[in-house]
Amino acid sequence: MRLYVNIDHVATVRQARKTDEPDPVRGAVLAELGGAHGITVHLREDRRHIQDRDVRLLMETIRTGLNFELAASSEILDLACELRPLQTTLVPEKREEVTTEGGLDLGPSENRKALAAALAKLEGHGIRTSLFIDPESSALERSVELGADAVELHTGEYANARGDARALELTRLADMARRGREMGLAVHAGHGLTYENVIPVAAIPEIEELNIGHSIISRSVFVGLERAVREMGDLIHRAPAVVEEGGVWVPPMGF
Ligand code: PXP
């Protein structure tokens, strides 16, 4: 399973002062030294955190691959086609939201039309495509119809749920990951994953990539980014064995 580290949150701190530090491009170097398999950024239409300059420099400097998140209808599509990152993930975007709140709404035909056009354009430039969707069969079916290479299952409901509700959400993620694979999609997952909740998701065998940002960057404030990424990578690596032994990972005292 690959760990892609979302470094938007480094840019959020920089933009709080509209200065030049901390630089997410330097953050990407440390994330890679910590074992990240790739770097994820979301260039939002309002440029609230990541800037065009960041994406351009990341394309020149990272040693892994860039997962470029963007909204289908934005002018940012042209930038993606110019820069040709390894992968693009199409996400919904509302200006008033704090972070991406739900998966793409693939119900309305105008949404599907916009996505189909975006996917065709990206594929025409040789860029791998993924759709950020809620873990639902209908969304998987529509992703296949649209011709996406991959889907990223939204793990926010799982992360927010507690007790039995969380167990149900986990089952839903595992079922949808299996269905997605059966349909020929590559399956990724992300949103709201933390050191405390990542293990059961990382143990789902059909999921091949996790996108994690907030929890890693939060921990990095105290332990440094390289270590924070390495610790998350270790948990993901150990996840299948921990789950097989019927265990849960309990953060050590003072974690
Ligand atoms: N995947 C997508 C599509 C996202 O929009 C985000 C948030 O930027 C993430 C993953 C990472 O979420 P988090 O910061 O909660 O780990």
mmCIF file of C-alpha atoms and ligand atoms in Angstrom:
data_model
loop_
_atom_site.group_PDB
_atom_site.id
_atom_site.type_symbol
_atom_site.label_atom_id
_atom_site.label_comp_id
_atom_site.label_asym_id
_atom_site.label_seq_id
_atom_site.Cartn_x
_atom_site.Cartn_y
_atom_site.Cartn_z
ATOM 1 C CA MET A 1 0.000 0.000 0.000
ATOM 2 C CA ARG A 2 1.287 3.419 -0.978
ATOM 3 C CA LEU A 3 1.252 6.412 1.356
ATOM 4 C CA TYR A 4 0.719 9.730 -0.371
ATOM 5 C CA VAL A 5 1.243 12.678 1.940
ATOM 6 C CA ASN A 6 -1.016 15.686 1.457
ATOM 7 C CA ILE A 7 1.040 18.824 2.109
ATOM 8 C CA ASP A 8 -1.759 21.395 1.664
ATOM 9 C CA HIS A 9 -1.664 21.954 5.399
ATOM 10 C CA VAL A 10 1.917 23.237 5.245
ATOM 11 C CA ALA A 11 0.739 25.826 2.733
ATOM 12 C CA THR A 12 -2.196 26.708 4.991
ATOM 13 C CA VAL A 13 0.243 27.847 7.690
ATOM 14 C CA ARG A 14 2.233 29.859 5.149
ATOM 15 C CA GLN A 15 -0.881 31.534 3.762
ATOM 16 C CA ALA A 16 -1.998 32.531 7.274
ATOM 17 C CA ARG A 17 0.728 35.197 7.004
ATOM 18 C CA LYS A 18 0.979 35.314 3.212
ATOM 19 C CA THR A 19 4.727 34.934 3.578
ATOM 20 C CA ASP A 20 7.183 32.388 2.204
ATOM 21 C CA GLU A 21 7.412 29.976 5.131
ATOM 22 C CA PRO A 22 6.849 27.152 5.762
ATOM 23 C CA ASP A 23 7.424 26.119 2.160
ATOM 24 C CA PRO A 24 5.414 23.038 1.095
ATOM 25 C CA VAL A 25 8.096 22.283 -1.491
ATOM 26 C CA ARG A 26 10.602 21.766 1.340
ATOM 27 C CA GLY A 27 7.907 19.792 3.138
ATOM 28 C CA ALA A 28 7.705 17.430 0.184
ATOM 29 C CA VAL A 29 11.438 16.713 0.416
ATOM 30 C CA LEU A 30 11.067 15.745 4.081
ATOM 31 C CA ALA A 31 7.955 13.660 3.383
ATOM 32 C CA GLU A 32 9.895 11.725 0.764
ATOM 33 C CA LEU A 33 12.837 11.248 3.140
ATOM 34 C CA GLY A 34 10.298 9.869 5.613
ATOM 35 C CA GLY A 35 9.238 7.265 3.078
ATOM 36 C CA ALA A 36 6.217 8.836 1.342
ATOM 37 C CA HIS A 37 5.446 7.100 -1.938
ATOM 38 C CA GLY A 38 3.991 10.272 -3.362
ATOM 39 C CA ILE A 39 2.918 13.832 -2.669
ATOM 40 C CA THR A 40 -0.658 15.101 -2.864
ATOM 41 C CA VAL A 41 -1.770 18.706 -3.296
ATOM 42 C CA HIS A 42 -5.130 20.319 -3.957
ATOM 43 C CA LEU A 43 -4.896 23.535 -5.941
ATOM 44 C CA ARG A 44 -8.181 25.163 -5.008
ATOM 45 C CA GLU A 45 -9.894 27.756 -7.159
ATOM 46 C CA ASP A 46 -9.568 30.327 -4.361
ATOM 47 C CA ARG A 47 -5.848 29.435 -3.874
ATOM 48 C CA ARG A 48 -6.379 29.367 -0.125
ATOM 49 C CA HIS A 49 -3.367 27.160 0.520
ATOM 50 C CA ILE A 50 -1.410 25.623 -2.381
ATOM 51 C CA GLN A 51 -0.332 28.142 -5.055
ATOM 52 C CA ASP A 52 0.445 27.616 -8.739
ATOM 53 C CA ARG A 53 4.122 28.195 -7.958
ATOM 54 C CA ASP A 54 4.078 25.267 -5.508
ATOM 55 C CA VAL A 55 2.709 22.843 -8.064
ATOM 56 C CA ARG A 56 5.213 23.938 -10.693
ATOM 57 C CA LEU A 57 8.157 23.592 -8.288
ATOM 58 C CA LEU A 58 6.910 20.251 -6.944
ATOM 59 C CA MET A 59 6.775 18.905 -10.475
ATOM 60 C CA GLU A 60 10.436 19.843 -10.883
ATOM 61 C CA THR A 61 11.685 18.699 -7.511
ATOM 62 C CA ILE A 62 9.882 15.683 -6.126
ATOM 63 C CA ARG A 63 11.455 12.286 -6.628
ATOM 64 C CA THR A 64 8.231 10.293 -6.301
ATOM 65 C CA GLY A 65 4.987 11.207 -8.034
ATOM 66 C CA LEU A 66 2.493 14.034 -7.722
ATOM 67 C CA ASN A 67 -1.193 13.373 -7.111
ATOM 68 C CA PHE A 68 -2.772 16.646 -8.222
ATOM 69 C CA GLU A 69 -6.281 17.198 -6.819
ATOM 70 C CA LEU A 70 -8.535 19.597 -8.678
ATOM 71 C CA ALA A 71 -12.144 20.417 -9.469
ATOM 72 C CA ALA A 72 -13.322 19.282 -12.906
ATOM 73 C CA SER A 73 -14.751 22.574 -14.038
ATOM 74 C CA SER A 74 -11.847 24.778 -13.112
ATOM 75 C CA GLU A 75 -9.269 26.500 -15.271
ATOM 76 C CA ILE A 76 -6.802 24.465 -13.247
ATOM 77 C CA LEU A 77 -7.421 21.612 -15.655
ATOM 78 C CA ASP A 78 -5.255 23.452 -18.198
ATOM 79 C CA LEU A 79 -2.424 23.662 -15.686
ATOM 80 C CA ALA A 80 -2.695 19.928 -14.991
ATOM 81 C CA CYS A 81 -2.534 19.184 -18.711
ATOM 82 C CA GLU A 82 0.502 21.456 -19.077
ATOM 83 C CA LEU A 83 2.399 19.956 -16.111
ATOM 84 C CA ARG A 84 1.355 16.310 -16.602
ATOM 85 C CA PRO A 85 1.568 15.007 -13.035
ATOM 86 C CA LEU A 86 1.608 11.274 -12.447
ATOM 87 C CA GLN A 87 -2.008 11.362 -11.332
ATOM 88 C CA THR A 88 -4.937 13.725 -10.991
ATOM 89 C CA THR A 89 -7.813 13.239 -8.570
ATOM 90 C CA LEU A 90 -11.002 15.067 -9.447
ATOM 91 C CA VAL A 91 -12.749 16.387 -6.338
ATOM 92 C CA PRO A 92 -15.847 18.471 -5.646
ATOM 93 C CA GLU A 93 -15.146 21.988 -4.479
ATOM 94 C CA LYS A 94 -17.251 24.510 -2.631
ATOM 95 C CA ARG A 95 -15.762 27.847 -1.696
ATOM 96 C CA GLU A 96 -17.389 27.954 1.731
ATOM 97 C CA GLU A 97 -16.206 24.522 2.906
ATOM 98 C CA VAL A 98 -13.263 24.178 5.310
ATOM 99 C CA THR A 99 -12.086 21.042 3.528
ATOM 100 C CA THR A 100 -13.531 18.759 0.852
ATOM 101 C CA GLU A 101 -16.739 17.645 2.523
ATOM 102 C CA GLY A 102 -18.106 14.817 0.422
ATOM 103 C CA GLY A 103 -17.348 12.751 -2.638
ATOM 104 C CA LEU A 104 -18.251 13.832 -6.170
ATOM 105 C CA ASP A 105 -21.978 13.909 -6.871
ATOM 106 C CA LEU A 106 -22.193 11.680 -9.937
ATOM 107 C CA GLY A 107 -26.009 11.756 -10.021
ATOM 108 C CA PRO A 108 -26.789 14.904 -12.026
ATOM 109 C CA SER A 109 -26.057 14.487 -15.719
ATOM 110 C CA GLU A 110 -24.416 17.933 -15.958
ATOM 111 C CA ASN A 111 -21.885 16.833 -13.304
ATOM 112 C CA ARG A 112 -21.171 13.642 -15.225
ATOM 113 C CA LYS A 113 -20.783 15.603 -18.453
ATOM 114 C CA ALA A 114 -18.242 17.957 -16.865
ATOM 115 C CA LEU A 115 -16.347 15.009 -15.385
ATOM 116 C CA ALA A 116 -16.361 13.087 -18.646
ATOM 117 C CA ALA A 117 -14.905 16.109 -20.443
ATOM 118 C CA ALA A 118 -12.246 16.570 -17.758
ATOM 119 C CA LEU A 119 -11.320 12.876 -17.778
ATOM 120 C CA ALA A 120 -11.060 12.837 -21.571
ATOM 121 C CA LYS A 121 -8.796 15.892 -21.520
ATOM 122 C CA LEU A 122 -6.542 14.473 -18.806
ATOM 123 C CA GLU A 123 -6.348 11.047 -20.424
ATOM 124 C CA GLY A 124 -5.541 12.742 -23.733
ATOM 125 C CA HIS A 125 -2.469 14.172 -21.996
ATOM 126 C CA GLY A 126 -1.459 10.759 -20.670
ATOM 127 C CA ILE A 127 -2.371 11.530 -17.060
ATOM 128 C CA ARG A 128 -3.723 8.814 -14.764
ATOM 129 C CA THR A 129 -7.145 9.753 -13.369
ATOM 130 C CA SER A 130 -8.954 9.144 -10.105
ATOM 131 C CA LEU A 131 -12.374 10.264 -8.836
ATOM 132 C CA PHE A 132 -12.967 11.109 -5.169
ATOM 133 C CA ILE A 133 -16.255 9.380 -4.351
ATOM 134 C CA ASP A 134 -18.344 8.304 -1.395
ATOM 135 C CA PRO A 135 -18.129 4.537 -0.778
ATOM 136 C CA GLU A 136 -21.337 3.655 -2.643
ATOM 137 C CA SER A 137 -22.040 1.150 -5.420
ATOM 138 C CA SER A 138 -23.766 3.713 -7.623
ATOM 139 C CA ALA A 139 -20.696 5.971 -7.482
ATOM 140 C CA LEU A 140 -18.452 3.040 -8.396
ATOM 141 C CA GLU A 141 -20.661 2.096 -11.330
ATOM 142 C CA ARG A 142 -20.680 5.658 -12.620
ATOM 143 C CA SER A 143 -16.912 5.927 -12.202
ATOM 144 C CA VAL A 144 -16.516 2.866 -14.418
ATOM 145 C CA GLU A 145 -18.933 4.333 -16.999
ATOM 146 C CA LEU A 146 -16.942 7.575 -16.990
ATOM 147 C CA GLY A 147 -13.729 5.647 -17.620
ATOM 148 C CA ALA A 148 -11.680 6.704 -14.596
ATOM 149 C CA ASP A 149 -8.544 4.669 -13.863
ATOM 150 C CA ALA A 150 -9.077 4.804 -10.112
ATOM 151 C CA VAL A 151 -11.405 5.952 -7.357
ATOM 152 C CA GLU A 152 -10.497 7.430 -4.001
ATOM 153 C CA LEU A 153 -13.025 6.299 -1.401
ATOM 154 C CA HIS A 154 -13.964 9.071 1.019
ATOM 155 C CA THR A 155 -13.116 7.845 4.520
ATOM 156 C CA GLY A 156 -14.569 10.866 6.327
ATOM 157 C CA GLU A 157 -17.734 9.083 7.498
ATOM 158 C CA TYR A 158 -15.605 6.247 8.872
ATOM 159 C CA ALA A 159 -13.300 8.703 10.624
ATOM 160 C CA ASN A 160 -16.157 10.637 12.201
ATOM 161 C CA ALA A 161 -18.154 7.588 13.335
ATOM 162 C CA ARG A 162 -17.691 5.905 16.712
ATOM 163 C CA GLY A 163 -18.321 2.401 18.075
ATOM 164 C CA ASP A 164 -20.754 0.252 16.095
ATOM 165 C CA ALA A 165 -21.292 3.005 13.549
ATOM 166 C CA ARG A 166 -17.567 3.004 12.800
ATOM 167 C CA ALA A 167 -17.561 -0.776 12.386
ATOM 168 C CA LEU A 168 -20.393 -0.410 9.859
ATOM 169 C CA GLU A 169 -18.515 2.277 7.969
ATOM 170 C CA LEU A 170 -15.442 0.064 7.879
ATOM 171 C CA THR A 171 -17.472 -2.809 6.438
ATOM 172 C CA ARG A 172 -18.863 -0.435 3.829
ATOM 173 C CA LEU A 173 -15.359 0.685 2.855
ATOM 174 C CA ALA A 174 -14.124 -2.914 2.626
ATOM 175 C CA ASP A 175 -17.147 -3.986 0.528
ATOM 176 C CA MET A 176 -16.823 -1.030 -1.823
ATOM 177 C CA ALA A 177 -13.069 -1.523 -2.155
ATOM 178 C CA ARG A 178 -13.686 -5.142 -3.165
ATOM 179 C CA ARG A 179 -16.430 -4.155 -5.627
ATOM 180 C CA GLY A 180 -14.252 -1.444 -7.095
ATOM 181 C CA ARG A 181 -11.425 -3.897 -7.727
ATOM 182 C CA GLU A 182 -13.850 -6.402 -9.251
ATOM 183 C CA MET A 183 -15.002 -3.661 -11.625
ATOM 184 C CA GLY A 184 -11.410 -3.055 -12.693
ATOM 185 C CA LEU A 185 -10.816 0.187 -10.816
ATOM 186 C CA ALA A 186 -7.715 0.920 -8.769
ATOM 187 C CA VAL A 187 -8.921 1.788 -5.280
ATOM 188 C CA HIS A 188 -7.471 4.554 -3.120
ATOM 189 C CA ALA A 189 -8.830 6.026 0.118
ATOM 190 C CA GLY A 190 -8.465 9.124 2.215
ATOM 191 C CA HIS A 191 -9.812 11.968 4.315
ATOM 192 C CA GLY A 192 -9.793 12.170 8.081
ATOM 193 C CA LEU A 193 -7.380 9.261 8.537
ATOM 194 C CA THR A 194 -5.205 9.511 11.647
ATOM 195 C CA TYR A 195 -2.592 7.480 13.526
ATOM 196 C CA GLU A 196 -5.436 6.181 15.703
ATOM 197 C CA ASN A 197 -7.874 5.121 12.980
ATOM 198 C CA VAL A 198 -5.709 4.202 9.993
ATOM 199 C CA ILE A 199 -4.948 0.544 10.791
ATOM 200 C CA PRO A 200 -8.287 -1.085 9.881
ATOM 201 C CA VAL A 201 -8.419 0.844 6.599
ATOM 202 C CA ALA A 202 -4.788 0.072 5.774
ATOM 203 C CA ALA A 203 -5.558 -3.622 6.281
ATOM 204 C CA ILE A 204 -8.178 -3.666 3.500
ATOM 205 C CA PRO A 205 -6.268 -5.582 0.821
ATOM 206 C CA GLU A 206 -7.964 -4.009 -2.213
ATOM 207 C CA ILE A 207 -6.944 -0.477 -1.249
ATOM 208 C CA GLU A 208 -3.612 0.351 -2.825
ATOM 209 C CA GLU A 209 -3.098 3.982 -1.886
ATOM 210 C CA LEU A 210 -3.902 6.214 1.079
ATOM 211 C CA ASN A 211 -3.908 10.014 0.961
ATOM 212 C CA ILE A 212 -3.270 11.471 4.388
ATOM 213 C CA GLY A 213 -2.608 15.083 5.309
ATOM 214 C CA HIS A 214 -3.933 16.738 8.430
ATOM 215 C CA SER A 215 -2.928 14.140 11.003
ATOM 216 C CA ILE A 216 0.629 13.802 9.666
ATOM 217 C CA ILE A 217 1.223 17.539 9.382
ATOM 218 C CA SER A 218 -0.269 18.070 12.861
ATOM 219 C CA ARG A 219 2.105 15.531 14.383
ATOM 220 C CA SER A 220 5.009 16.979 12.442
ATOM 221 C CA VAL A 221 4.696 20.222 14.413
ATOM 222 C CA PHE A 222 5.944 18.273 17.438
ATOM 223 C CA VAL A 223 8.148 15.502 16.054
ATOM 224 C CA GLY A 224 9.215 16.802 12.638
ATOM 225 C CA LEU A 225 7.787 15.893 9.271
ATOM 226 C CA GLU A 226 10.205 13.125 8.345
ATOM 227 C CA ARG A 227 9.481 11.237 11.575
ATOM 228 C CA ALA A 228 5.725 11.862 11.366
ATOM 229 C CA VAL A 229 5.616 10.371 7.858
ATOM 230 C CA ARG A 230 7.791 7.415 8.868
ATOM 231 C CA GLU A 231 5.546 6.631 11.834
ATOM 232 C CA MET A 232 2.449 6.675 9.639
ATOM 233 C CA GLY A 233 4.190 4.538 7.028
ATOM 234 C CA ASP A 234 5.164 1.994 9.701
ATOM 235 C CA LEU A 235 1.580 1.764 10.959
ATOM 236 C CA ILE A 236 0.280 1.205 7.434
ATOM 237 C CA HIS A 237 2.935 -1.424 6.816
ATOM 238 C CA ARG A 238 2.074 -3.278 10.029
ATOM 239 C CA ALA A 239 -1.697 -2.966 9.607
ATOM 240 C CA PRO A 240 -2.497 -6.359 8.000
ATOM 241 C CA ALA A 241 -0.541 -8.227 10.699
ATOM 242 C CA VAL A 242 -2.113 -6.215 13.526
ATOM 243 C CA VAL A 243 -5.618 -6.894 12.215
ATOM 244 C CA GLU A 244 -4.867 -10.567 11.550
ATOM 245 C CA GLU A 245 -3.799 -10.974 15.154
ATOM 246 C CA GLY A 246 -7.168 -9.483 16.114
ATOM 247 C CA GLY A 247 -5.429 -6.573 17.680
ATOM 248 C CA VAL A 248 -5.990 -2.879 17.710
ATOM 249 C CA TRP A 249 -3.170 -0.417 17.830
ATOM 250 C CA VAL A 250 -3.149 1.601 21.005
ATOM 251 C CA PRO A 251 -0.987 4.696 20.838
ATOM 252 C CA PRO A 252 1.837 4.409 23.405
ATOM 253 C CA MET A 253 1.754 6.765 26.374
ATOM 254 C CA GLY A 254 2.648 10.261 25.240
ATOM 255 C CA PHE A 255 2.243 9.517 21.526
HETATM 256 N N1 PXP B 1 -8.167 13.033 -0.157
HETATM 257 C C1 PXP B 1 -8.836 14.119 -0.626
HETATM 258 C C2 PXP B 1 -9.539 14.002 -1.924
HETATM 259 C C3 PXP B 1 -8.835 15.325 0.097
HETATM 260 O O1 PXP B 1 -9.505 16.391 -0.385
HETATM 261 C C4 PXP B 1 -8.120 15.403 1.309
HETATM 262 C C5 PXP B 1 -8.106 16.674 2.096
HETATM 263 O O2 PXP B 1 -7.369 17.637 1.489
HETATM 264 C C6 PXP B 1 -7.426 14.258 1.738
HETATM 265 C C7 PXP B 1 -7.487 13.094 1.006
HETATM 266 C C8 PXP B 1 -6.615 14.256 2.999
HETATM 267 O O3 PXP B 1 -7.454 14.438 4.092
HETATM 268 P P1 PXP B 1 -6.844 14.714 5.523
HETATM 269 O O4 PXP B 1 -6.146 16.029 5.463
HETATM 270 O O5 PXP B 1 -8.058 14.728 6.404
HETATM 271 O O6 PXP B 1 -5.903 13.598 5.823
#
